[in-house]
Short mmCIF file of C-alpha atoms in Angstrom, two decimals:
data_model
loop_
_atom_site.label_atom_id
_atom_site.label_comp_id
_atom_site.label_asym_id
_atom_site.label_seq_id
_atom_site.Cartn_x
_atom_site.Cartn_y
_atom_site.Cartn_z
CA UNK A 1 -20.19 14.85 -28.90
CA UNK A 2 -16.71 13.61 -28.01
CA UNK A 3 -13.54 12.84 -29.87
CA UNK A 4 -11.27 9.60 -29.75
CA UNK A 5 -7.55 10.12 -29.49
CA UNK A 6 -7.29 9.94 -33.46
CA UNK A 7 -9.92 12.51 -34.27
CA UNK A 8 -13.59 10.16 -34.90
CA UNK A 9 -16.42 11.88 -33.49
CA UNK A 10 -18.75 9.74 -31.47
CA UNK A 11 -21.98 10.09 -28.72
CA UNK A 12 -22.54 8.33 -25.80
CA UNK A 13 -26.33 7.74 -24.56
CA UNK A 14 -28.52 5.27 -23.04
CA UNK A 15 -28.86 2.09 -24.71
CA UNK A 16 -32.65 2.23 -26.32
CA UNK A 17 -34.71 -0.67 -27.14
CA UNK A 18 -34.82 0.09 -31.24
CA UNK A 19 -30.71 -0.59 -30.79
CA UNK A 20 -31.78 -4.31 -31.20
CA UNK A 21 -30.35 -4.43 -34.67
CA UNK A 22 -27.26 -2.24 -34.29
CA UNK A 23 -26.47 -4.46 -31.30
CA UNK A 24 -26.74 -7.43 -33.28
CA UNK A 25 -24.24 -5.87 -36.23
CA UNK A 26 -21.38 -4.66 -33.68
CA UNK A 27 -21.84 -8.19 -31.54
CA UNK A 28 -21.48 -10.00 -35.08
CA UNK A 29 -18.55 -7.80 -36.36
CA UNK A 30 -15.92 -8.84 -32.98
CA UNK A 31 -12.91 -10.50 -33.83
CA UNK A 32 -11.94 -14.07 -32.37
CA UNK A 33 -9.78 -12.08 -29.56
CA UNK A 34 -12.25 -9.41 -28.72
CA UNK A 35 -15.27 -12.24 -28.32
CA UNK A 36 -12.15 -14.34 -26.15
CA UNK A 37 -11.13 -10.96 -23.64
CA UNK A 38 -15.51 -10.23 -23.20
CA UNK A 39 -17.17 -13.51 -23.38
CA UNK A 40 -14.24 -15.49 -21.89
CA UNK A 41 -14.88 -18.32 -24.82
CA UNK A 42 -12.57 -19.28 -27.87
CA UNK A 43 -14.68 -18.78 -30.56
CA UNK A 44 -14.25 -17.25 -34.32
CA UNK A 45 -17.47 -15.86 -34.11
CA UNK A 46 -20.51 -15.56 -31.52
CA UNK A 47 -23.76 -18.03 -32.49
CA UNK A 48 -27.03 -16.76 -33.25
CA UNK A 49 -28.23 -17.93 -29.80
CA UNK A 50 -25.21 -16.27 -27.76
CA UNK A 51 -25.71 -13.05 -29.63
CA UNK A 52 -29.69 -13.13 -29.59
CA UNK A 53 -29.66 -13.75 -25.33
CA UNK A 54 -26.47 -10.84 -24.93
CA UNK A 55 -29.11 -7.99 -27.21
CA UNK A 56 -31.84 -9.45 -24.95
CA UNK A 57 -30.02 -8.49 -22.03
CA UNK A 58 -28.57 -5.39 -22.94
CA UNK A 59 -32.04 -3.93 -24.29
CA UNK A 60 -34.33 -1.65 -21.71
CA UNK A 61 -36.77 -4.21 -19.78
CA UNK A 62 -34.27 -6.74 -19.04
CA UNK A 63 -34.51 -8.11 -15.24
CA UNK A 64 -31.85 -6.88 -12.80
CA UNK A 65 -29.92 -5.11 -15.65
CA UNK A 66 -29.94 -1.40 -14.36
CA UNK A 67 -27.83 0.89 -16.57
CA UNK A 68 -26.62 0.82 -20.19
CA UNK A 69 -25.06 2.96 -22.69
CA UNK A 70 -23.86 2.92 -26.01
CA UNK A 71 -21.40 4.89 -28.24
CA UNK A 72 -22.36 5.66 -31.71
CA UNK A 73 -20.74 7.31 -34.93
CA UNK A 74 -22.21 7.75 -38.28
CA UNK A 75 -20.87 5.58 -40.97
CA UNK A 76 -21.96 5.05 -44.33
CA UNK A 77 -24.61 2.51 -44.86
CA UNK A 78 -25.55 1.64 -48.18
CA UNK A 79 -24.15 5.07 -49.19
CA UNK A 80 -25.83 6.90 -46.45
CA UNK A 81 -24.79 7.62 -43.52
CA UNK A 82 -26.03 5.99 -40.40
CA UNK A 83 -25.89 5.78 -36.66
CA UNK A 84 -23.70 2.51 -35.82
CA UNK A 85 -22.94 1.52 -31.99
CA UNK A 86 -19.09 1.14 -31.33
CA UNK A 87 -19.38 0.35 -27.62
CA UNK A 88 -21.85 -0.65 -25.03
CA UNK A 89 -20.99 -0.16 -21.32
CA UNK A 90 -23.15 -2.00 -18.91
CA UNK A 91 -23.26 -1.67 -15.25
CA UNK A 92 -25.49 -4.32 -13.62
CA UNK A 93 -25.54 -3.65 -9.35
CA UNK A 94 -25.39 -6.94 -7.59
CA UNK A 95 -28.77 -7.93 -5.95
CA UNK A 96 -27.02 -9.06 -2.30
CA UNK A 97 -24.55 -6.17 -2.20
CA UNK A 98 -26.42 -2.99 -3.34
CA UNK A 99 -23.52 -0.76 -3.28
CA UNK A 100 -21.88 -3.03 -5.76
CA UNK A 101 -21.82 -3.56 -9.35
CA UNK A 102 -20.80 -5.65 -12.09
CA UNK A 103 -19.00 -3.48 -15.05
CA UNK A 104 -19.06 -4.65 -19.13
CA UNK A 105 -17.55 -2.51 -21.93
CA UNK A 106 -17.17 -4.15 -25.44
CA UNK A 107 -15.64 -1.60 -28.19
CA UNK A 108 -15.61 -2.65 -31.53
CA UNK A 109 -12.04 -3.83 -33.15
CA UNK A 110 -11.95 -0.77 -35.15
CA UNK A 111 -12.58 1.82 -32.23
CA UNK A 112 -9.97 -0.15 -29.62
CA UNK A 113 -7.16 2.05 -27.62
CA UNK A 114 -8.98 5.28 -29.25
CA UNK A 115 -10.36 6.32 -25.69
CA UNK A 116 -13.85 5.46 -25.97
CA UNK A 117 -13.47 2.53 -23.13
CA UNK A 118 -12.13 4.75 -20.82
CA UNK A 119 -14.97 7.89 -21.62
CA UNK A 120 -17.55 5.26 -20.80
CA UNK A 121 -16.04 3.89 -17.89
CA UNK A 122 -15.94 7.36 -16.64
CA UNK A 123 -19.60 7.94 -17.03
CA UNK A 124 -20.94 4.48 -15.89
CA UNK A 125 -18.74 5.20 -12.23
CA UNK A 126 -20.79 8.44 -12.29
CA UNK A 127 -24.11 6.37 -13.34
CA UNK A 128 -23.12 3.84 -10.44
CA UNK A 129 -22.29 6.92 -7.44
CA UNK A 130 -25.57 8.60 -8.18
CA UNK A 131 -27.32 5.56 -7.89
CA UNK A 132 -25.37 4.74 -4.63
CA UNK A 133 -22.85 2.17 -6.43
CA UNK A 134 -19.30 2.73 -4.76
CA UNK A 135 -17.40 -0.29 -5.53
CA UNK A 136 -17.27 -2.00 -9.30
CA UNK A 137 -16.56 -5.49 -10.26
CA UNK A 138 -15.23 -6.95 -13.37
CA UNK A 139 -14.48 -10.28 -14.45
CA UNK A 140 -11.97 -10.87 -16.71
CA UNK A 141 -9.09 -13.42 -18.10
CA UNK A 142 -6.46 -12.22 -16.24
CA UNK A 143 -4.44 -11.71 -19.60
CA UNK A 144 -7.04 -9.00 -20.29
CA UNK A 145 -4.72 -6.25 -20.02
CA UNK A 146 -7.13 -3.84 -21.86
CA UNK A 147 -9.36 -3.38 -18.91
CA UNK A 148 -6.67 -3.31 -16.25
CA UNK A 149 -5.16 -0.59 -18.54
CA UNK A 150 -8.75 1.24 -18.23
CA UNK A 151 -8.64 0.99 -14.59
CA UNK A 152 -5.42 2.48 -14.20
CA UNK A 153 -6.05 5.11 -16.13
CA UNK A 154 -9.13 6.06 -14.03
CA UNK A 155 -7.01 6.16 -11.19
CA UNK A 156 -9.47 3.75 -9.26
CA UNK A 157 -8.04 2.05 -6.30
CA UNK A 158 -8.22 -1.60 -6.89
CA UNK A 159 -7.21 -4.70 -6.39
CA UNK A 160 -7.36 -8.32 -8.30
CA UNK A 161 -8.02 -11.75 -7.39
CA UNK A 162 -7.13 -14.59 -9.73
CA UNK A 163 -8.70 -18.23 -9.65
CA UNK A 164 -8.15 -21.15 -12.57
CA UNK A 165 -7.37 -17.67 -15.11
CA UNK A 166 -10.39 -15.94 -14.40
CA UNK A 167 -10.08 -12.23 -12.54
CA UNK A 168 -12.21 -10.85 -10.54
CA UNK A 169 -11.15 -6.78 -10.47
CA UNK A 170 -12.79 -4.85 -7.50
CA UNK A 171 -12.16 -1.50 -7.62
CA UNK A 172 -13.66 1.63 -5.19
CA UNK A 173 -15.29 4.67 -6.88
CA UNK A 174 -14.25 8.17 -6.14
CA UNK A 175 -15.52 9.64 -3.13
CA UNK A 176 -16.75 6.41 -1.62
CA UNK A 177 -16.02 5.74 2.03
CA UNK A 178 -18.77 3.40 2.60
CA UNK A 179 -18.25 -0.15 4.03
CA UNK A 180 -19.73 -2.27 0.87
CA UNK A 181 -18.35 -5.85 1.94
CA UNK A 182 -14.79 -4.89 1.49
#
């Protein structure tokens, strides 16, 4: 169990495959910026389609989608109370670098700047080093300051490299000395 900065209680496990329908609710509950900063796309809301293919992806079973892990709180749900995912971290090693890997986190609007970001972060670099990941990737719109914020706060060396407003943010894991392309 773990606490955001203003008190919520939350868990963190692996993503299962009977989150199909929570995924869908927190995917369909993102405001216009939050679906701009993850998806890159100006949108007021994700379609069916987008939001069908992103649970398929997510779920257990998915090609060349490793690790996945979601943070849940209870909430009340037609006035009992029920597990509800609030984040999903994804980390997703790249098939021609193995010691590399692509990082997602999402956090729903409501559970933004609270910490929860930067607890999963924390746990998919430990994920990645166990299973020989020592170098992340993310990419972002460079105006996402939200995830630079979370890399800082790691304390992750890093660096960023910025094409037509698109970032690419490489940073090295803890402990890692090995030569992964870099």
């Amino acid at each position: 169990m773990y606490t955001t900065q203003i008190g919520r209680n939350y868990n963190i496990r692996p993503i299962a495959p009977d989150d199909k329908d929570l995924l869908v609710k927190l995917l369909n509950s993102l405001s216009p910026h939050t679906i701009m900063m993850r998806f890159m796309t100006p949108r007021p809301n994700l379609p069916p389609e987008v939001t069908q293919s992103e649970v398929a992806r997510l779920l257990p079973g998915f090609p060349n989608r490793r690790m996945a892990l979601v943070a849940t709180t209870p909430e009340m749900s037609q006035g009992q109370p029920a597990e509800q995912i609030v984040a999903v971290a994804e980390l997703s090693p790249d098939q021609n670098l193995p010691c590399m890997a692509e990082i997602a986190i999402l956090v729903r609007d409501d559970y933004q700047r609270e910490g929860i970001g930067q607890t999963m972060a924390r746990q998919m670099a430990q994920v990645g080093q166990y299973n020989g990941i020592s170098r992340i990737r993310a990419t972002i719109l460079y105006e996402n300051m939200g995830i630079r914020r979370l890399i800082r706060k790691l304390g992750l060396e890093y660096k960023i490299e910025v094409k037509h407003g698109e970032a690419t943010l490489l940073a090295r894991l803890p402990g890692s000395e090995t030569d992964c392309g870099d």
